[in-house]
mmCIF file of C-alpha atoms and ligand atoms in Angstrom:
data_model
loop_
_atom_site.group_PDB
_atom_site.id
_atom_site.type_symbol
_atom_site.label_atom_id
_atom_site.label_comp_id
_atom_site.label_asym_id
_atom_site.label_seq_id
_atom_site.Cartn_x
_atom_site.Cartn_y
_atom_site.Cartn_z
ATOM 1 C CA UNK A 1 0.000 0.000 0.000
ATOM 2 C CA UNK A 2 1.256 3.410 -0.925
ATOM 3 C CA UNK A 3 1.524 5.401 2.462
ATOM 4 C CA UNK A 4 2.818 8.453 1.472
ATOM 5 C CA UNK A 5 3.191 10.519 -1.861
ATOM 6 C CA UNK A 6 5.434 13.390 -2.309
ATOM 7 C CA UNK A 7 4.105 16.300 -4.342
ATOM 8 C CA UNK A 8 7.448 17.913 -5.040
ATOM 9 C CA UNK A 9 9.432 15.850 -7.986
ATOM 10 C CA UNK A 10 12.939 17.235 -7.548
ATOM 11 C CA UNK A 11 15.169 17.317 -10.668
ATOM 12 C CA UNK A 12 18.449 15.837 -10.977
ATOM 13 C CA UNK A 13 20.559 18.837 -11.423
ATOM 14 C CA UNK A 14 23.721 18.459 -13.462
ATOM 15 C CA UNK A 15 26.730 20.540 -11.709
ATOM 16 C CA UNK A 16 27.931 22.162 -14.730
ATOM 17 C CA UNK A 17 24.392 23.168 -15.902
ATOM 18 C CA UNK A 18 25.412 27.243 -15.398
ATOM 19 C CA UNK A 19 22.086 28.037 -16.950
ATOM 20 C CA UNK A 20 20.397 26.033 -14.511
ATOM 21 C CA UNK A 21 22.374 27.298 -12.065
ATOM 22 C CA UNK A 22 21.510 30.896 -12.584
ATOM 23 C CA UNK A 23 17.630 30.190 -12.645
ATOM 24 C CA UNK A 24 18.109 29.155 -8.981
ATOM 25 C CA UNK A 25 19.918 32.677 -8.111
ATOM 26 C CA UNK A 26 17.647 34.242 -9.828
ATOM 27 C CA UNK A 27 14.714 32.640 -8.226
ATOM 28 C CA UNK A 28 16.521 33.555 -4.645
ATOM 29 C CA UNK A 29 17.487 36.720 -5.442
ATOM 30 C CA UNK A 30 14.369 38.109 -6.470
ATOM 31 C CA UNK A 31 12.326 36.539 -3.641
ATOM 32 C CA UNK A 32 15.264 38.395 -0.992
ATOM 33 C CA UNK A 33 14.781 41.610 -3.251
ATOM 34 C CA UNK A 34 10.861 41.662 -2.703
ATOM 35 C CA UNK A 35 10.155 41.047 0.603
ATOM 36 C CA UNK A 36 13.211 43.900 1.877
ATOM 37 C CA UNK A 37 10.942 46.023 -0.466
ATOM 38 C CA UNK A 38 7.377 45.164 0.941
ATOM 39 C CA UNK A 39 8.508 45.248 4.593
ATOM 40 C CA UNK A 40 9.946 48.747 4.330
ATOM 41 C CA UNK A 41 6.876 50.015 2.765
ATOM 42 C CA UNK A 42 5.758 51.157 6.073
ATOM 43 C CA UNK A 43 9.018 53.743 6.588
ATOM 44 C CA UNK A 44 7.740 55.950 3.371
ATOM 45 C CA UNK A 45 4.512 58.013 3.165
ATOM 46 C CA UNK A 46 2.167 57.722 0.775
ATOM 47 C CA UNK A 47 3.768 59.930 -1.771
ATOM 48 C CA UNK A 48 6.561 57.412 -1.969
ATOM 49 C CA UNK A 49 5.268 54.164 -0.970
ATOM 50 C CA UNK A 50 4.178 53.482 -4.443
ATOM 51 C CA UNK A 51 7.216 53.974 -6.142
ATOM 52 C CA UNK A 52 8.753 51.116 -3.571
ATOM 53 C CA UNK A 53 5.659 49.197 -3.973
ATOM 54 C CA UNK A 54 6.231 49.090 -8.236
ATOM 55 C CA UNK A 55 9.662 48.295 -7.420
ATOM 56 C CA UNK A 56 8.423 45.071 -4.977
ATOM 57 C CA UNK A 57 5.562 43.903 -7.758
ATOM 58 C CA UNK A 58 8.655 44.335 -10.414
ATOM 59 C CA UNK A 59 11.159 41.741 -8.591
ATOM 60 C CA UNK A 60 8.057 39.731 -7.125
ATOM 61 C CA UNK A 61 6.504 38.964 -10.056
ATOM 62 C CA UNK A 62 9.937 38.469 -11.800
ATOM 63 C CA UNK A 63 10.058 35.820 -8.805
ATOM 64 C CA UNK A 64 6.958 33.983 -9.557
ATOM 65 C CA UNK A 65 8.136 33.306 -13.455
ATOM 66 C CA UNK A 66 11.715 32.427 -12.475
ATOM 67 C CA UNK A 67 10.730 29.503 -10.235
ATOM 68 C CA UNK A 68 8.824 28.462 -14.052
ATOM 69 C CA UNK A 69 11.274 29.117 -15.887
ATOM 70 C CA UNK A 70 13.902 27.191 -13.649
ATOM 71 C CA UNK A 71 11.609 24.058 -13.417
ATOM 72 C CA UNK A 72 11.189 24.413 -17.152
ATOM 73 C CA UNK A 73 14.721 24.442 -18.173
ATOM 74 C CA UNK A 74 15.270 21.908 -15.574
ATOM 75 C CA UNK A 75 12.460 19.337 -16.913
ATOM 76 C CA UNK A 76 13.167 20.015 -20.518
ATOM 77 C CA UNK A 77 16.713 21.631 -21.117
ATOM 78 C CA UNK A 78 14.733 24.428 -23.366
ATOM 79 C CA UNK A 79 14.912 28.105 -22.851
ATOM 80 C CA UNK A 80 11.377 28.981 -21.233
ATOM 81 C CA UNK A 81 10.901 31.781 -24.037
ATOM 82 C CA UNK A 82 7.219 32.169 -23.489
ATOM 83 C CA UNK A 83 7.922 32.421 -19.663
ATOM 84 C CA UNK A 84 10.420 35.076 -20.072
ATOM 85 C CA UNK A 85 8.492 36.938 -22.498
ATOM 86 C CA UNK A 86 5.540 37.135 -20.177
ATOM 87 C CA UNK A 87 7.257 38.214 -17.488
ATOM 88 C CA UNK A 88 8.736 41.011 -19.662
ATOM 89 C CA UNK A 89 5.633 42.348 -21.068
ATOM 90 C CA UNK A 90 4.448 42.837 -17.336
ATOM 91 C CA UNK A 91 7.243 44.047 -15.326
ATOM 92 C CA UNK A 92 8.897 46.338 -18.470
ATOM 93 C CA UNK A 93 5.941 48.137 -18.644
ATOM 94 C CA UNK A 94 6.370 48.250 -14.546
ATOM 95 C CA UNK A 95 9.511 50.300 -14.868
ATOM 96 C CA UNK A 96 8.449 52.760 -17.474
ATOM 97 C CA UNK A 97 5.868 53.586 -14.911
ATOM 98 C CA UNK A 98 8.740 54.114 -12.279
ATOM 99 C CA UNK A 99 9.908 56.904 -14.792
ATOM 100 C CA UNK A 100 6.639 58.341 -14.889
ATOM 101 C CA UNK A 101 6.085 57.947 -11.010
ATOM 102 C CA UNK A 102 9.606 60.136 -9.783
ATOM 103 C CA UNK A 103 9.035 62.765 -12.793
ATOM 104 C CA UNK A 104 5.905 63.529 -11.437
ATOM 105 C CA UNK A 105 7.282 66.029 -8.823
ATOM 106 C CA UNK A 106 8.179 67.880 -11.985
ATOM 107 C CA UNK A 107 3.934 67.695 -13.522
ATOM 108 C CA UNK A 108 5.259 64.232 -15.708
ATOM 109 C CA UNK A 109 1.918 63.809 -17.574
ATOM 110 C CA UNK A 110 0.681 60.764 -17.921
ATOM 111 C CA UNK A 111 0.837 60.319 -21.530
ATOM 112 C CA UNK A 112 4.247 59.937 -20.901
ATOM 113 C CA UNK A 113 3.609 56.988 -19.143
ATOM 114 C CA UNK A 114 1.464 55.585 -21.679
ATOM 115 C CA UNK A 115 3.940 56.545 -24.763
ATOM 116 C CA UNK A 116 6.619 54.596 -23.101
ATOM 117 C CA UNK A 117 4.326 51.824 -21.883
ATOM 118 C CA UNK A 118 3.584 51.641 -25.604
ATOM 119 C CA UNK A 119 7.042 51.704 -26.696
ATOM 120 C CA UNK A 120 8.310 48.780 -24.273
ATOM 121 C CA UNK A 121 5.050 46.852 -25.681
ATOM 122 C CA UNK A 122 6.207 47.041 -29.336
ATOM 123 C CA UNK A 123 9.946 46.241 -28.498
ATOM 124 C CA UNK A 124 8.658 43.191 -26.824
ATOM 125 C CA UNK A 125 6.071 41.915 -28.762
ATOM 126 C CA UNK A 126 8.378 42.380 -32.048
ATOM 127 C CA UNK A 127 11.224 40.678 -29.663
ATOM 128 C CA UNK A 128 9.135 37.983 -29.420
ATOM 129 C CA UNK A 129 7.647 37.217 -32.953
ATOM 130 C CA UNK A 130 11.688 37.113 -33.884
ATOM 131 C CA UNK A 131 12.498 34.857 -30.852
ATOM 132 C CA UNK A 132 9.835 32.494 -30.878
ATOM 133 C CA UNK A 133 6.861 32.522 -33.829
ATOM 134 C CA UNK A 134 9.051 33.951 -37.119
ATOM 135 C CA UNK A 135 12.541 32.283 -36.715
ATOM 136 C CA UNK A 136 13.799 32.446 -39.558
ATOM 137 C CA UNK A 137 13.713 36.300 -39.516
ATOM 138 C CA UNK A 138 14.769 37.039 -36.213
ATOM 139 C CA UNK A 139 17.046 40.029 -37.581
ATOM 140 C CA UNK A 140 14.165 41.368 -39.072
ATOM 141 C CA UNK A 141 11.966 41.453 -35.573
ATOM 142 C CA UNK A 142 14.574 42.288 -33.841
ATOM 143 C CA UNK A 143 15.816 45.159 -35.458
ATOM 144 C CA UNK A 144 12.031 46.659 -35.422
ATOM 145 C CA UNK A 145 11.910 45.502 -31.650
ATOM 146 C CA UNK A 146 15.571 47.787 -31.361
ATOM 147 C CA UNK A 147 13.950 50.782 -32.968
ATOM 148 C CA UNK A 148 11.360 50.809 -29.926
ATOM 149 C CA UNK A 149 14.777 50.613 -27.463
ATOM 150 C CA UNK A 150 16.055 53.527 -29.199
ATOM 151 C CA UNK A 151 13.146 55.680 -29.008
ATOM 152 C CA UNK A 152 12.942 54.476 -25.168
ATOM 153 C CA UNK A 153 16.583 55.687 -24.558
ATOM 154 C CA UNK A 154 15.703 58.658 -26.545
ATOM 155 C CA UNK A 155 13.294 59.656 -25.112
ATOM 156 C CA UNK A 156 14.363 59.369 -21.539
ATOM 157 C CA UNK A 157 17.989 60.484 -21.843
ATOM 158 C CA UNK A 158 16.779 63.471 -24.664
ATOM 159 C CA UNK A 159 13.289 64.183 -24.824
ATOM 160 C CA UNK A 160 10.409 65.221 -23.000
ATOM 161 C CA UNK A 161 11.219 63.006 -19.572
ATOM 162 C CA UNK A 162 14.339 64.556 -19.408
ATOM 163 C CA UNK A 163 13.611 68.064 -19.244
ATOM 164 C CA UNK A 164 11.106 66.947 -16.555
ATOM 165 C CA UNK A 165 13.991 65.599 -14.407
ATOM 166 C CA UNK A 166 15.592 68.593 -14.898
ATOM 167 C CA UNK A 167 12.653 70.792 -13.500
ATOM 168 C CA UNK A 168 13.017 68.552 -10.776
ATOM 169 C CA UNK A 169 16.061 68.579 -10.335
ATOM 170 C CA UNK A 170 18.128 67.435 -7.037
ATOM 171 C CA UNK A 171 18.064 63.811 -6.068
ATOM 172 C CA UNK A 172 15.477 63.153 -8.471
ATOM 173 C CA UNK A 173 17.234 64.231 -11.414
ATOM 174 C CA UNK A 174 20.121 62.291 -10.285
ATOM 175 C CA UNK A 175 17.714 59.032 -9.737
ATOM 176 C CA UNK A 176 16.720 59.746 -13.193
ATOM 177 C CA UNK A 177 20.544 59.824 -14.829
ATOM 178 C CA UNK A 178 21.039 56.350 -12.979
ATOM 179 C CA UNK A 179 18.115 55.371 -14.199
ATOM 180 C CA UNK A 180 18.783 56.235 -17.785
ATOM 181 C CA UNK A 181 22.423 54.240 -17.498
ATOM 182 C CA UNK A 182 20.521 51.073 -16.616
ATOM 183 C CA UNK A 183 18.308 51.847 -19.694
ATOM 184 C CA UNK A 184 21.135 52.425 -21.800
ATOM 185 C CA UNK A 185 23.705 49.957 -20.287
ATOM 186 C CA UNK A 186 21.914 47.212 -18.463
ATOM 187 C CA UNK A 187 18.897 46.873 -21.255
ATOM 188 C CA UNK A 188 21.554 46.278 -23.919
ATOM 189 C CA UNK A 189 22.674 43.313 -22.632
ATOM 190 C CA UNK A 190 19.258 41.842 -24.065
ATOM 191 C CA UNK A 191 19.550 42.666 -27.349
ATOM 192 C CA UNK A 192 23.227 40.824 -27.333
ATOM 193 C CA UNK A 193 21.811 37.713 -26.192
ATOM 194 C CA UNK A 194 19.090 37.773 -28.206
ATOM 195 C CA UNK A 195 21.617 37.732 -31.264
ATOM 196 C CA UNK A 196 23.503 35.261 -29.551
ATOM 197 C CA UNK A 197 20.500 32.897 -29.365
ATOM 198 C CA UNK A 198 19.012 33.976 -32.786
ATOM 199 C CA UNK A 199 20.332 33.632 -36.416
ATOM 200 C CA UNK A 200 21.093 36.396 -38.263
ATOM 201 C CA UNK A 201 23.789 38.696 -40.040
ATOM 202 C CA UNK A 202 25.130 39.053 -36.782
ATOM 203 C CA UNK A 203 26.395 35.966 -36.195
ATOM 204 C CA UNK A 204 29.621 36.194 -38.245
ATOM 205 C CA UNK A 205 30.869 38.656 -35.012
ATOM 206 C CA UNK A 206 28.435 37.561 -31.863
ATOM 207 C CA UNK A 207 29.878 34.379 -30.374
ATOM 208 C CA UNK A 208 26.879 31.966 -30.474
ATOM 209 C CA UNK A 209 26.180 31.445 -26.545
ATOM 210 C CA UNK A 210 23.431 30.868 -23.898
ATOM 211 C CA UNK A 211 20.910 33.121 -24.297
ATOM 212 C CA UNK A 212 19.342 32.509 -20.695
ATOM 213 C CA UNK A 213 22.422 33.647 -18.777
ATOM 214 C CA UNK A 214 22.358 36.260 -20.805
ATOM 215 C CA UNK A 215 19.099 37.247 -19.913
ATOM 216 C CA UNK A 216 19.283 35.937 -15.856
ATOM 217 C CA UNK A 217 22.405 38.492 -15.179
ATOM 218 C CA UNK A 218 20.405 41.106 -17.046
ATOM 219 C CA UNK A 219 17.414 40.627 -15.422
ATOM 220 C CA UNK A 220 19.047 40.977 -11.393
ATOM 221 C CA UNK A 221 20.737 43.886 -12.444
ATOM 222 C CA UNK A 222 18.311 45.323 -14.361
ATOM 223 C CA UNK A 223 15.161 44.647 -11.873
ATOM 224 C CA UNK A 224 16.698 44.541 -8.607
ATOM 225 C CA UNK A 225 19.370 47.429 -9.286
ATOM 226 C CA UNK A 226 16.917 49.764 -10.557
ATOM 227 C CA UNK A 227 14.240 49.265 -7.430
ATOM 228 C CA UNK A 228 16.887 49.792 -4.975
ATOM 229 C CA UNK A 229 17.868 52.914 -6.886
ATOM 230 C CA UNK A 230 14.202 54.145 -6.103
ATOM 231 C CA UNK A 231 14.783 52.982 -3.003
ATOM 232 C CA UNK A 232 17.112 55.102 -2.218
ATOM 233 C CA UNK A 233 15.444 58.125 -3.626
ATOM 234 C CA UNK A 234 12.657 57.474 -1.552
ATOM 235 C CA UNK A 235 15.111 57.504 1.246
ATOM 236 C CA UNK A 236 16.245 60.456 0.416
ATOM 237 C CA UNK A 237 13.709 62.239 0.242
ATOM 238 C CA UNK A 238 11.953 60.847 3.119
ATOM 239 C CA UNK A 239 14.713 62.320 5.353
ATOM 240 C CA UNK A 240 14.174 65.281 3.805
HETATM 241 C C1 RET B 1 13.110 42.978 -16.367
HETATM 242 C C2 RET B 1 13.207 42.839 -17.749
HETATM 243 C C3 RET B 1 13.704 43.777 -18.612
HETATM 244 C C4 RET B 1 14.229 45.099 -18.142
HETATM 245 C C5 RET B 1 13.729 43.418 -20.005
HETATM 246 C C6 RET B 1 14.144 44.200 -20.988
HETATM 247 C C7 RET B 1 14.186 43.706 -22.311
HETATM 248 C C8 RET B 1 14.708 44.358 -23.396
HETATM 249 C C9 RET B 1 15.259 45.737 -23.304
HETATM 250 C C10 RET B 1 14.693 43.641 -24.656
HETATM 251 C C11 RET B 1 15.089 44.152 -25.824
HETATM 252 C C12 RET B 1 15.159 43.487 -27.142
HETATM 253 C C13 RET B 1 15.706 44.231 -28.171
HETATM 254 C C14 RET B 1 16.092 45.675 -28.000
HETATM 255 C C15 RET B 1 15.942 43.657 -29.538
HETATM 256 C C16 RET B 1 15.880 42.164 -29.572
HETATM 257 C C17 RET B 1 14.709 41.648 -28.853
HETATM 258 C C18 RET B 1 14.674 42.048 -27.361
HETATM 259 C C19 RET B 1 13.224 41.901 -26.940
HETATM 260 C C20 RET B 1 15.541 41.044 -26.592
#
Protein backbone atom coordinates (compact mmCIF):
# COMPACT_ATOMS: atom_id res chain seq x y z
CA UNK A 1 0.00 0.00 0.00
CA UNK A 2 1.26 3.41 -0.93
CA UNK A 3 1.52 5.40 2.46
CA UNK A 4 2.82 8.45 1.47
CA UNK A 5 3.19 10.52 -1.86
CA UNK A 6 5.43 13.39 -2.31
CA UNK A 7 4.11 16.30 -4.34
CA UNK A 8 7.45 17.91 -5.04
CA UNK A 9 9.43 15.85 -7.99
CA UNK A 10 12.94 17.24 -7.55
CA UNK A 11 15.17 17.32 -10.67
CA UNK A 12 18.45 15.84 -10.98
CA UNK A 13 20.56 18.84 -11.42
CA UNK A 14 23.72 18.46 -13.46
CA UNK A 15 26.73 20.54 -11.71
CA UNK A 16 27.93 22.16 -14.73
CA UNK A 17 24.39 23.17 -15.90
CA UNK A 18 25.41 27.24 -15.40
CA UNK A 19 22.09 28.04 -16.95
CA UNK A 20 20.40 26.03 -14.51
CA UNK A 21 22.37 27.30 -12.06
CA UNK A 22 21.51 30.90 -12.58
CA UNK A 23 17.63 30.19 -12.64
CA UNK A 24 18.11 29.15 -8.98
CA UNK A 25 19.92 32.68 -8.11
CA UNK A 26 17.65 34.24 -9.83
CA UNK A 27 14.71 32.64 -8.23
CA UNK A 28 16.52 33.56 -4.65
CA UNK A 29 17.49 36.72 -5.44
CA UNK A 30 14.37 38.11 -6.47
CA UNK A 31 12.33 36.54 -3.64
CA UNK A 32 15.26 38.39 -0.99
CA UNK A 33 14.78 41.61 -3.25
CA UNK A 34 10.86 41.66 -2.70
CA UNK A 35 10.15 41.05 0.60
CA UNK A 36 13.21 43.90 1.88
CA UNK A 37 10.94 46.02 -0.47
CA UNK A 38 7.38 45.16 0.94
CA UNK A 39 8.51 45.25 4.59
CA UNK A 40 9.95 48.75 4.33
CA UNK A 41 6.88 50.01 2.76
CA UNK A 42 5.76 51.16 6.07
CA UNK A 43 9.02 53.74 6.59
CA UNK A 44 7.74 55.95 3.37
CA UNK A 45 4.51 58.01 3.17
CA UNK A 46 2.17 57.72 0.77
CA UNK A 47 3.77 59.93 -1.77
CA UNK A 48 6.56 57.41 -1.97
CA UNK A 49 5.27 54.16 -0.97
CA UNK A 50 4.18 53.48 -4.44
CA UNK A 51 7.22 53.97 -6.14
CA UNK A 52 8.75 51.12 -3.57
CA UNK A 53 5.66 49.20 -3.97
CA UNK A 54 6.23 49.09 -8.24
CA UNK A 55 9.66 48.29 -7.42
CA UNK A 56 8.42 45.07 -4.98
CA UNK A 57 5.56 43.90 -7.76
CA UNK A 58 8.65 44.33 -10.41
CA UNK A 59 11.16 41.74 -8.59
CA UNK A 60 8.06 39.73 -7.13
CA UNK A 61 6.50 38.96 -10.06
CA UNK A 62 9.94 38.47 -11.80
CA UNK A 63 10.06 35.82 -8.81
CA UNK A 64 6.96 33.98 -9.56
CA UNK A 65 8.14 33.31 -13.45
CA UNK A 66 11.71 32.43 -12.47
CA UNK A 67 10.73 29.50 -10.23
CA UNK A 68 8.82 28.46 -14.05
CA UNK A 69 11.27 29.12 -15.89
CA UNK A 70 13.90 27.19 -13.65
CA UNK A 71 11.61 24.06 -13.42
CA UNK A 72 11.19 24.41 -17.15
CA UNK A 73 14.72 24.44 -18.17
CA UNK A 74 15.27 21.91 -15.57
CA UNK A 75 12.46 19.34 -16.91
CA UNK A 76 13.17 20.01 -20.52
CA UNK A 77 16.71 21.63 -21.12
CA UNK A 78 14.73 24.43 -23.37
CA UNK A 79 14.91 28.10 -22.85
CA UNK A 80 11.38 28.98 -21.23
CA UNK A 81 10.90 31.78 -24.04
CA UNK A 82 7.22 32.17 -23.49
CA UNK A 83 7.92 32.42 -19.66
CA UNK A 84 10.42 35.08 -20.07
CA UNK A 85 8.49 36.94 -22.50
CA UNK A 86 5.54 37.14 -20.18
CA UNK A 87 7.26 38.21 -17.49
CA UNK A 88 8.74 41.01 -19.66
CA UNK A 89 5.63 42.35 -21.07
CA UNK A 90 4.45 42.84 -17.34
CA UNK A 91 7.24 44.05 -15.33
CA UNK A 92 8.90 46.34 -18.47
CA UNK A 93 5.94 48.14 -18.64
CA UNK A 94 6.37 48.25 -14.55
CA UNK A 95 9.51 50.30 -14.87
CA UNK A 96 8.45 52.76 -17.47
CA UNK A 97 5.87 53.59 -14.91
CA UNK A 98 8.74 54.11 -12.28
CA UNK A 99 9.91 56.90 -14.79
CA UNK A 100 6.64 58.34 -14.89
CA UNK A 101 6.08 57.95 -11.01
CA UNK A 102 9.61 60.14 -9.78
CA UNK A 103 9.04 62.76 -12.79
CA UNK A 104 5.91 63.53 -11.44
CA UNK A 105 7.28 66.03 -8.82
CA UNK A 106 8.18 67.88 -11.98
CA UNK A 107 3.93 67.69 -13.52
CA UNK A 108 5.26 64.23 -15.71
CA UNK A 109 1.92 63.81 -17.57
CA UNK A 110 0.68 60.76 -17.92
CA UNK A 111 0.84 60.32 -21.53
CA UNK A 112 4.25 59.94 -20.90
CA UNK A 113 3.61 56.99 -19.14
CA UNK A 114 1.46 55.59 -21.68
CA UNK A 115 3.94 56.54 -24.76
CA UNK A 116 6.62 54.60 -23.10
CA UNK A 117 4.33 51.82 -21.88
CA UNK A 118 3.58 51.64 -25.60
CA UNK A 119 7.04 51.70 -26.70
CA UNK A 120 8.31 48.78 -24.27
CA UNK A 121 5.05 46.85 -25.68
CA UNK A 122 6.21 47.04 -29.34
CA UNK A 123 9.95 46.24 -28.50
CA UNK A 124 8.66 43.19 -26.82
CA UNK A 125 6.07 41.91 -28.76
CA UNK A 126 8.38 42.38 -32.05
CA UNK A 127 11.22 40.68 -29.66
CA UNK A 128 9.13 37.98 -29.42
CA UNK A 129 7.65 37.22 -32.95
CA UNK A 130 11.69 37.11 -33.88
CA UNK A 131 12.50 34.86 -30.85
CA UNK A 132 9.84 32.49 -30.88
CA UNK A 133 6.86 32.52 -33.83
CA UNK A 134 9.05 33.95 -37.12
CA UNK A 135 12.54 32.28 -36.71
CA UNK A 136 13.80 32.45 -39.56
CA UNK A 137 13.71 36.30 -39.52
CA UNK A 138 14.77 37.04 -36.21
CA UNK A 139 17.05 40.03 -37.58
CA UNK A 140 14.16 41.37 -39.07
CA UNK A 141 11.97 41.45 -35.57
CA UNK A 142 14.57 42.29 -33.84
CA UNK A 143 15.82 45.16 -35.46
CA UNK A 144 12.03 46.66 -35.42
CA UNK A 145 11.91 45.50 -31.65
CA UNK A 146 15.57 47.79 -31.36
CA UNK A 147 13.95 50.78 -32.97
CA UNK A 148 11.36 50.81 -29.93
CA UNK A 149 14.78 50.61 -27.46
CA UNK A 150 16.06 53.53 -29.20
CA UNK A 151 13.15 55.68 -29.01
CA UNK A 152 12.94 54.48 -25.17
CA UNK A 153 16.58 55.69 -24.56
CA UNK A 154 15.70 58.66 -26.54
CA UNK A 155 13.29 59.66 -25.11
CA UNK A 156 14.36 59.37 -21.54
CA UNK A 157 17.99 60.48 -21.84
CA UNK A 158 16.78 63.47 -24.66
CA UNK A 159 13.29 64.18 -24.82
CA UNK A 160 10.41 65.22 -23.00
CA UNK A 161 11.22 63.01 -19.57
CA UNK A 162 14.34 64.56 -19.41
CA UNK A 163 13.61 68.06 -19.24
CA UNK A 164 11.11 66.95 -16.55
CA UNK A 165 13.99 65.60 -14.41
CA UNK A 166 15.59 68.59 -14.90
CA UNK A 167 12.65 70.79 -13.50
CA UNK A 168 13.02 68.55 -10.78
CA UNK A 169 16.06 68.58 -10.34
CA UNK A 170 18.13 67.43 -7.04
CA UNK A 171 18.06 63.81 -6.07
CA UNK A 172 15.48 63.15 -8.47
CA UNK A 173 17.23 64.23 -11.41
CA UNK A 174 20.12 62.29 -10.28
CA UNK A 175 17.71 59.03 -9.74
CA UNK A 176 16.72 59.75 -13.19
CA UNK A 177 20.54 59.82 -14.83
CA UNK A 178 21.04 56.35 -12.98
CA UNK A 179 18.12 55.37 -14.20
CA UNK A 180 18.78 56.23 -17.79
CA UNK A 181 22.42 54.24 -17.50
CA UNK A 182 20.52 51.07 -16.62
CA UNK A 183 18.31 51.85 -19.69
CA UNK A 184 21.13 52.42 -21.80
CA UNK A 185 23.71 49.96 -20.29
CA UNK A 186 21.91 47.21 -18.46
CA UNK A 187 18.90 46.87 -21.25
CA UNK A 188 21.55 46.28 -23.92
CA UNK A 189 22.67 43.31 -22.63
CA UNK A 190 19.26 41.84 -24.06
CA UNK A 191 19.55 42.67 -27.35
CA UNK A 192 23.23 40.82 -27.33
CA UNK A 193 21.81 37.71 -26.19
CA UNK A 194 19.09 37.77 -28.21
CA UNK A 195 21.62 37.73 -31.26
CA UNK A 196 23.50 35.26 -29.55
CA UNK A 197 20.50 32.90 -29.37
CA UNK A 198 19.01 33.98 -32.79
CA UNK A 199 20.33 33.63 -36.42
CA UNK A 200 21.09 36.40 -38.26
CA UNK A 201 23.79 38.70 -40.04
CA UNK A 202 25.13 39.05 -36.78
CA UNK A 203 26.40 35.97 -36.20
CA UNK A 204 29.62 36.19 -38.24
CA UNK A 205 30.87 38.66 -35.01
CA UNK A 206 28.44 37.56 -31.86
CA UNK A 207 29.88 34.38 -30.37
CA UNK A 208 26.88 31.97 -30.47
CA UNK A 209 26.18 31.44 -26.54
CA UNK A 210 23.43 30.87 -23.90
CA UNK A 211 20.91 33.12 -24.30
CA UNK A 212 19.34 32.51 -20.70
CA UNK A 213 22.42 33.65 -18.78
CA UNK A 214 22.36 36.26 -20.81
CA UNK A 215 19.10 37.25 -19.91
CA UNK A 216 19.28 35.94 -15.86
CA UNK A 217 22.40 38.49 -15.18
CA UNK A 218 20.41 41.11 -17.05
CA UNK A 219 17.41 40.63 -15.42
CA UNK A 220 19.05 40.98 -11.39
CA UNK A 221 20.74 43.89 -12.44
CA UNK A 222 18.31 45.32 -14.36
CA UNK A 223 15.16 44.65 -11.87
CA UNK A 224 16.70 44.54 -8.61
CA UNK A 225 19.37 47.43 -9.29
CA UNK A 226 16.92 49.76 -10.56
CA UNK A 227 14.24 49.27 -7.43
CA UNK A 228 16.89 49.79 -4.98
CA UNK A 229 17.87 52.91 -6.89
CA UNK A 230 14.20 54.15 -6.10
CA UNK A 231 14.78 52.98 -3.00
CA UNK A 232 17.11 55.10 -2.22
CA UNK A 233 15.44 58.12 -3.63
CA UNK A 234 12.66 57.47 -1.55
CA UNK A 235 15.11 57.50 1.25
CA UNK A 236 16.24 60.46 0.42
CA UNK A 237 13.71 62.24 0.24
CA UNK A 238 11.95 60.85 3.12
CA UNK A 239 14.71 62.32 5.35
CA UNK A 240 14.17 65.28 3.80
C1 LIG B 1 13.11 42.98 -16.37
C2 LIG B 1 13.21 42.84 -17.75
C3 LIG B 1 13.70 43.78 -18.61
C4 LIG B 1 14.23 45.10 -18.14
C5 LIG B 1 13.73 43.42 -20.01
C6 LIG B 1 14.14 44.20 -20.99
C7 LIG B 1 14.19 43.71 -22.31
C8 LIG B 1 14.71 44.36 -23.40
C9 LIG B 1 15.26 45.74 -23.30
C10 LIG B 1 14.69 43.64 -24.66
C11 LIG B 1 15.09 44.15 -25.82
C12 LIG B 1 15.16 43.49 -27.14
C13 LIG B 1 15.71 44.23 -28.17
C14 LIG B 1 16.09 45.68 -28.00
C15 LIG B 1 15.94 43.66 -29.54
C16 LIG B 1 15.88 42.16 -29.57
C17 LIG B 1 14.71 41.65 -28.85
C18 LIG B 1 14.67 42.05 -27.36
C19 LIG B 1 13.22 41.90 -26.94
C20 LIG B 1 15.54 41.04 -26.59
Amino acid sequence: MKTLSLFIEITKMDPTDYVGFTFFVGCMAMMAASAFFFLSLNQFDKKWRTSVLVSGLITFIAAVHYFYMRDYWAATGDSPTFFRYVDWILTVPLMCVEFYLILKVAGAKQSLMWKMIGLSVIMLVTGYFGEAVYQGQAALWGAISGAAYFVIVYEIWLGSAKKLAEQAGGDVLSAHKILCWFVLVGWAIYPLGYMMGTEGWYNSFIPEGSIDVAYNIADAINKIGFGLVIYSLAVKKQAA
